[in-house]
Amino acid sequence: MTKVTGRESRQKSAKRTDLLEAAQRAMAEHGTAVRLNQVAEHAGMTSGAILYHYPDLQDLLVDANRAGMERFYTERVAALEGINDPAERLTVTITSGLPVGQDDEEVRLLCALGGEAARNTIYAVLLTALFDRQVAMYQTL
């Protein structure tokens, strides 16, 4: 049995993060019907190298979407830290959920998922969970 060291674990985690971010960029550019070679191009890897880490492209895309949604939500929550004024909290909550520009990849990804959710149960569940968390965030204001 091979023992995984802390360094190897960190390297695997960093590679996984790189893959998720590459998949997010590829989906933002090509939509949810993105192909493996498009993700590989964004990752700077071969398709085979990606399949080594994620034998099923759909699993990579789901994980990438989940990670993107988690980052979107946690960044919004973090933006509220230290703000006590209710009006300012509401303003920050609203503005942190808006696109930062025309090429905002996170929002483009969420919009693409919204369109795909009617056909993909997993994406529908992910979006519903994000919606519920955001409703709860507004309720704490």
Coordinates of N, CA and C in Angstrom, one line a residue:
M1 N 0.8 -1.2 0.0 CA 0.0 0.0 0.0 C 0.9 1.2 0.0
T2 N 0.6 2.2 -0.9 CA 1.4 3.4 -1.0 C 0.8 4.5 -0.1
K3 N 1.7 5.1 0.7 CA 1.2 6.1 1.6 C 1.3 7.5 0.9
V4 N 0.2 8.3 0.9 CA 0.2 9.6 0.3 C 0.7 10.6 1.3
T5 N 1.7 11.4 0.9 CA 2.3 12.4 1.8 C 1.4 13.6 1.7
G6 N 1.7 14.5 2.7 CA 1.0 15.8 2.7 C 1.2 16.6 1.5
R7 N 2.5 16.6 1.0 CA 2.8 17.3 -0.2 C 2.1 16.8 -1.4
E8 N 2.1 15.4 -1.6 CA 1.3 14.8 -2.7 C -0.1 15.2 -2.6
S9 N -0.7 15.2 -1.4 CA -2.1 15.5 -1.3 C -2.4 17.0 -1.7
R10 N -1.5 17.9 -1.3 CA -1.6 19.3 -1.7 C -1.5 19.4 -3.2
Q11 N -0.6 18.7 -3.8 CA -0.4 18.7 -5.3 C -1.7 18.2 -6.0
K12 N -2.2 17.1 -5.5 CA -3.5 16.6 -6.1 C -4.6 17.6 -5.9
S13 N -4.7 18.2 -4.8 CA -5.7 19.2 -4.5 C -5.5 20.4 -5.4
A14 N -4.3 20.9 -5.6 CA -4.0 22.0 -6.5 C -4.4 21.6 -8.0
K15 N -4.0 20.4 -8.4 CA -4.4 20.0 -9.7 C -5.9 19.9 -9.9
R16 N -6.6 19.4 -8.9 CA -8.0 19.3 -9.0 C -8.6 20.7 -9.1
T17 N -8.1 21.7 -8.3 CA -8.6 23.1 -8.4 C -8.3 23.6 -9.8
D18 N -7.2 23.4 -10.4 CA -6.8 23.8 -11.7 C -7.8 23.3 -12.7
L19 N -8.1 22.0 -12.6 CA -9.0 21.3 -13.5 C -10.4 21.9 -13.4
L20 N -10.9 22.1 -12.2 CA -12.2 22.7 -12.0 C -12.3 24.1 -12.6
E21 N -11.3 24.9 -12.4 CA -11.3 26.3 -12.9 C -11.2 26.2 -14.5
A22 N -10.4 25.3 -15.0 CA -10.4 25.2 -16.5 C -11.7 24.8 -17.0
A23 N -12.4 23.8 -16.4 CA -13.7 23.4 -16.8 C -14.7 24.6 -16.7
Q24 N -14.6 25.4 -15.7 CA -15.5 26.5 -15.6 C -15.2 27.5 -16.7
R25 N -14.0 27.8 -17.0 CA -13.7 28.7 -18.1 C -14.2 28.2 -19.5
A26 N -14.0 26.9 -19.7 CA -14.5 26.2 -20.9 C -16.0 26.3 -21.0
M27 N -16.7 26.0 -19.9 CA -18.2 26.1 -19.9 C -18.6 27.6 -20.1
A28 N -17.9 28.5 -19.5 CA -18.3 29.9 -19.7 C -18.2 30.3 -21.2
E29 N -17.2 29.7 -21.9 CA -16.9 30.1 -23.3 C -17.8 29.2 -24.2
H30 N -18.0 28.0 -23.9 CA -18.7 27.0 -24.9 C -20.0 26.6 -24.4
G31 N -20.5 26.9 -23.2 CA -21.7 26.5 -22.7 C -21.6 25.1 -22.1
T32 N -22.8 24.6 -21.6 CA -22.8 23.3 -20.9 C -22.5 22.1 -21.8
A33 N -22.6 22.3 -23.1 CA -22.3 21.2 -24.0 C -20.8 21.1 -24.3
V34 N -20.0 21.7 -23.5 CA -18.5 21.7 -23.7 C -18.0 20.3 -23.9
R35 N -16.9 20.2 -24.7 CA -16.3 18.9 -25.0 C -15.0 18.8 -24.2
L36 N -14.6 17.6 -24.1 CA -13.4 17.3 -23.3 C -12.2 18.0 -23.9
N37 N -12.0 18.0 -25.2 CA -10.8 18.7 -25.8 C -10.9 20.2 -25.5
Q38 N -12.0 20.8 -25.3 CA -12.1 22.2 -25.0 C -11.7 22.5 -23.5
V39 N -12.1 21.6 -22.7 CA -11.6 21.7 -21.3 C -10.1 21.5 -21.2
A40 N -9.6 20.5 -22.0 CA -8.2 20.2 -22.0 C -7.4 21.4 -22.5
E41 N -7.9 22.1 -23.5 CA -7.2 23.3 -24.0 C -7.1 24.4 -22.9
H42 N -8.2 24.6 -22.2 CA -8.2 25.6 -21.1 C -7.3 25.2 -20.0
A43 N -7.1 23.9 -19.8 CA -6.3 23.4 -18.7 C -4.8 23.3 -19.1
G44 N -4.6 23.4 -20.4 CA -3.2 23.2 -20.8 C -2.7 21.7 -20.7
M45 N -3.7 20.8 -20.8 CA -3.4 19.4 -20.6 C -3.9 18.6 -21.8
T46 N -3.6 17.4 -21.9 CA -4.2 16.5 -22.9 C -5.5 16.0 -22.4
S47 N -6.3 15.5 -23.3 CA -7.6 14.9 -22.9 C -7.4 13.7 -22.0
G48 N -6.4 12.9 -22.4 CA -6.0 11.7 -21.6 C -5.7 12.1 -20.1
A49 N -4.9 13.2 -20.0 CA -4.5 13.6 -18.6 C -5.7 14.0 -17.8
I50 N -6.7 14.6 -18.4 CA -7.9 15.0 -17.7 C -8.7 13.7 -17.3
L51 N -8.8 12.8 -18.3 CA -9.5 11.6 -18.0 C -8.8 10.7 -16.9
Y52 N -7.5 10.9 -16.7 CA -6.8 10.3 -15.6 C -7.4 10.8 -14.2
H53 N -7.7 12.1 -14.1 CA -8.2 12.6 -12.9 C -9.7 12.5 -12.8
Y54 N -10.4 12.6 -14.0 CA -11.8 12.5 -14.0 C -12.2 11.6 -15.2
P55 N -12.4 10.3 -14.9 CA -12.7 9.4 -16.0 C -14.0 9.7 -16.7
D56 N -14.9 10.5 -16.1 CA -16.2 10.9 -16.6 C -16.3 12.4 -16.7
L57 N -16.3 12.9 -17.9 CA -16.4 14.4 -18.1 C -17.5 15.0 -17.4
Q58 N -18.7 14.3 -17.4 CA -19.8 14.9 -16.7 C -19.6 15.1 -15.2
D59 N -18.8 14.2 -14.6 CA -18.5 14.3 -13.2 C -17.6 15.6 -13.0
L60 N -16.7 15.8 -13.9 CA -15.8 17.0 -13.8 C -16.7 18.3 -13.9
L61 N -17.6 18.3 -14.9 CA -18.5 19.4 -15.1 C -19.4 19.7 -13.9
V62 N -19.9 18.7 -13.3 CA -20.8 18.8 -12.1 C -19.9 19.4 -11.0
D63 N -18.7 18.8 -10.8 CA -17.9 19.3 -9.7 C -17.5 20.8 -9.9
A64 N -17.2 21.1 -11.2 CA -16.8 22.5 -11.5 C -17.9 23.4 -11.3
N65 N -19.1 23.0 -11.6 CA -20.3 23.9 -11.3 C -20.5 24.0 -9.8
R66 N -20.4 22.9 -9.1 CA -20.6 23.0 -7.7 C -19.6 23.9 -7.0
A67 N -18.3 23.8 -7.5 CA -17.3 24.6 -6.9 C -17.5 26.1 -7.3
G68 N -17.9 26.4 -8.5 CA -18.2 27.7 -8.9 C -19.4 28.3 -8.1
M69 N -20.4 27.6 -7.8 CA -21.5 28.0 -7.0 C -21.1 28.3 -5.6
E70 N -20.3 27.4 -5.1 CA -19.8 27.5 -3.7 C -19.0 28.8 -3.5
R71 N -18.1 29.0 -4.5 CA -17.3 30.3 -4.5 C -18.2 31.5 -4.6
F72 N -19.2 31.5 -5.5 CA -20.1 32.6 -5.7 C -20.8 32.9 -4.3
Y73 N -21.3 31.9 -3.7 CA -22.0 32.1 -2.4 C -21.1 32.5 -1.3
T74 N -19.9 31.9 -1.1 CA -19.1 32.2 0.0 C -18.5 33.6 -0.2
E75 N -18.2 34.0 -1.4 CA -17.7 35.4 -1.6 C -18.7 36.4 -1.2
R76 N -20.0 36.1 -1.5 CA -21.1 37.0 -1.1 C -21.2 37.1 0.4
V77 N -21.1 36.0 1.1 CA -21.2 36.0 2.5 C -20.0 36.7 3.1
A78 N -18.8 36.5 2.6 CA -17.6 37.1 3.1 C -17.7 38.6 2.9
A79 N -18.3 39.1 1.9 CA -18.4 40.5 1.7 C -19.3 41.2 2.8
L80 N -20.1 40.5 3.5 CA -20.9 41.0 4.5 C -20.2 41.1 5.9
E81 N -19.1 40.4 6.0 CA -18.4 40.4 7.3 C -18.0 41.8 7.8
G82 N -18.3 42.1 9.0 CA -17.9 43.4 9.6 C -18.9 44.5 9.3
I83 N -19.9 44.3 8.5 CA -20.9 45.3 8.1 C -22.1 45.1 9.1
N84 N -22.4 46.1 9.8 CA -23.5 46.1 10.8 C -24.7 46.8 10.4
D85 N -24.5 47.9 9.5 CA -25.7 48.7 9.1 C -26.6 47.9 8.2
P86 N -27.9 47.7 8.5 CA -28.8 46.9 7.7 C -28.9 47.4 6.2
A87 N -28.9 48.7 6.0 CA -29.0 49.2 4.7 C -27.8 48.9 3.8
E88 N -26.6 49.0 4.5 CA -25.4 48.7 3.8 C -25.3 47.2 3.5
R89 N -25.7 46.4 4.5 CA -25.7 45.0 4.3 C -26.6 44.6 3.1
L90 N -27.7 45.2 3.0 CA -28.6 44.9 1.9 C -28.0 45.3 0.5
T91 N -27.4 46.5 0.5 CA -26.7 47.0 -0.7 C -25.6 46.1 -1.1
V92 N -24.8 45.7 -0.2 CA -23.6 44.8 -0.5 C -24.2 43.4 -0.9
T93 N -25.2 42.9 -0.3 CA -25.8 41.6 -0.7 C -26.3 41.7 -2.1
I94 N -27.0 42.7 -2.5 CA -27.5 42.9 -3.8 C -26.3 43.0 -4.8
T95 N -25.5 44.0 -4.6 CA -24.4 44.2 -5.6 C -23.4 43.1 -5.7
S96 N -23.2 42.3 -4.7 CA -22.3 41.2 -4.8 C -22.9 40.0 -5.6
G97 N -24.2 40.1 -5.9 CA -24.8 39.0 -6.7 C -24.9 39.5 -8.2
L98 N -24.5 40.7 -8.5 CA -24.6 41.2 -9.9 C -23.4 40.9 -10.6
P99 N -23.5 40.9 -12.0 CA -22.2 40.7 -12.8 C -21.3 41.9 -12.6
V100 N -20.0 41.6 -12.5 CA -19.0 42.7 -12.4 C -18.7 43.3 -13.7
G101 N -19.1 42.7 -14.8 CA -18.8 43.2 -16.1 C -19.4 42.3 -17.2
Q102 N -19.3 42.6 -18.4 CA -19.8 41.9 -19.5 C -19.3 40.5 -19.6
D103 N -18.0 40.3 -19.2 CA -17.4 39.0 -19.3 C -17.3 38.3 -17.9
D104 N -18.2 38.5 -17.0 CA -18.1 37.9 -15.7 C -18.4 36.4 -15.9
E105 N -17.3 35.6 -15.7 CA -17.5 34.1 -16.0 C -18.4 33.4 -15.0
E106 N -18.4 33.8 -13.7 CA -19.2 33.2 -12.8 C -20.7 33.4 -13.1
V107 N -21.1 34.6 -13.5 CA -22.5 34.8 -13.8 C -22.9 34.2 -15.2
R108 N -21.9 34.2 -16.1 CA -22.2 33.5 -17.4 C -22.4 32.0 -17.2
L109 N -21.6 31.4 -16.3 CA -21.7 30.0 -15.9 C -23.1 29.7 -15.3
L110 N -23.5 30.6 -14.3 CA -24.8 30.4 -13.7 C -25.9 30.5 -14.6
C111 N -25.8 31.4 -15.6 CA -26.9 31.6 -16.6 C -27.0 30.4 -17.5
A112 N -25.8 29.9 -17.9 CA -25.8 28.7 -18.7 C -26.4 27.5 -18.0
L113 N -26.1 27.4 -16.7 CA -26.7 26.3 -15.9 C -28.2 26.5 -15.8
G114 N -28.7 27.7 -15.7 CA -30.1 28.0 -15.5 C -30.8 27.4 -16.8
G115 N -30.3 27.6 -17.9 CA -30.9 27.1 -19.2 C -30.8 25.6 -19.2
E116 N -29.8 25.0 -18.7 CA -29.6 23.6 -18.8 C -30.4 22.8 -17.7
A117 N -30.7 23.5 -16.6 CA -31.4 22.9 -15.5 C -32.7 22.2 -15.8
A118 N -33.4 22.7 -16.8 CA -34.7 22.0 -17.2 C -34.4 20.6 -17.8
R119 N -33.2 20.4 -18.3 CA -32.9 19.1 -19.0 C -31.9 18.3 -18.1
N120 N -31.4 18.8 -17.1 CA -30.4 18.1 -16.3 C -30.7 18.2 -14.8
T121 N -31.1 17.1 -14.3 CA -31.6 17.0 -12.9 C -30.5 17.5 -11.9
I122 N -29.3 17.1 -12.2 CA -28.2 17.4 -11.3 C -28.0 18.9 -11.2
Y123 N -28.0 19.6 -12.4 CA -27.8 21.0 -12.4 C -29.0 21.7 -11.7
A124 N -30.2 21.1 -11.9 CA -31.4 21.7 -11.3 C -31.3 21.6 -9.8
V125 N -30.8 20.5 -9.3 CA -30.6 20.4 -7.8 C -29.5 21.4 -7.3
L126 N -28.4 21.5 -8.0 CA -27.4 22.4 -7.6 C -27.9 23.9 -7.6
L127 N -28.7 24.3 -8.6 CA -29.2 25.6 -8.7 C -30.2 25.9 -7.6
T128 N -31.1 24.9 -7.3 CA -32.0 25.0 -6.3 C -31.4 25.2 -4.9
A129 N -30.3 24.4 -4.7 CA -29.6 24.5 -3.4 C -28.9 25.9 -3.3
L130 N -28.4 26.4 -4.4 CA -27.8 27.8 -4.3 C -28.9 28.8 -4.1
F131 N -30.0 28.7 -4.7 CA -31.1 29.6 -4.5 C -31.6 29.6 -3.1
D132 N -31.7 28.4 -2.5 CA -32.1 28.3 -1.1 C -31.1 28.9 -0.2
R133 N -29.9 28.7 -0.4 CA -28.8 29.3 0.4 C -28.9 30.9 0.3
Q134 N -29.1 31.4 -0.9 CA -29.1 32.8 -1.1 C -30.4 33.4 -0.4
V135 N -31.5 32.7 -0.5 CA -32.7 33.2 0.2 C -32.4 33.3 1.7
A136 N -31.8 32.2 2.3 CA -31.4 32.3 3.7 C -30.5 33.4 4.0
M137 N -29.6 33.7 3.1 CA -28.6 34.9 3.3 C -29.4 36.2 3.4
Y138 N -30.4 36.4 2.5 CA -31.2 37.6 2.6 C -32.1 37.6 3.8
Q139 N -32.5 36.5 4.3 CA -33.3 36.4 5.5 C -32.6 36.8 6.7
T140 N -31.3 36.7 6.7 CA -30.5 37.1 7.9 C -30.2 38.6 7.9
L141 N -30.5 39.3 6.9 CA -30.3 40.7 6.9 C -31.3 41.4 7.9

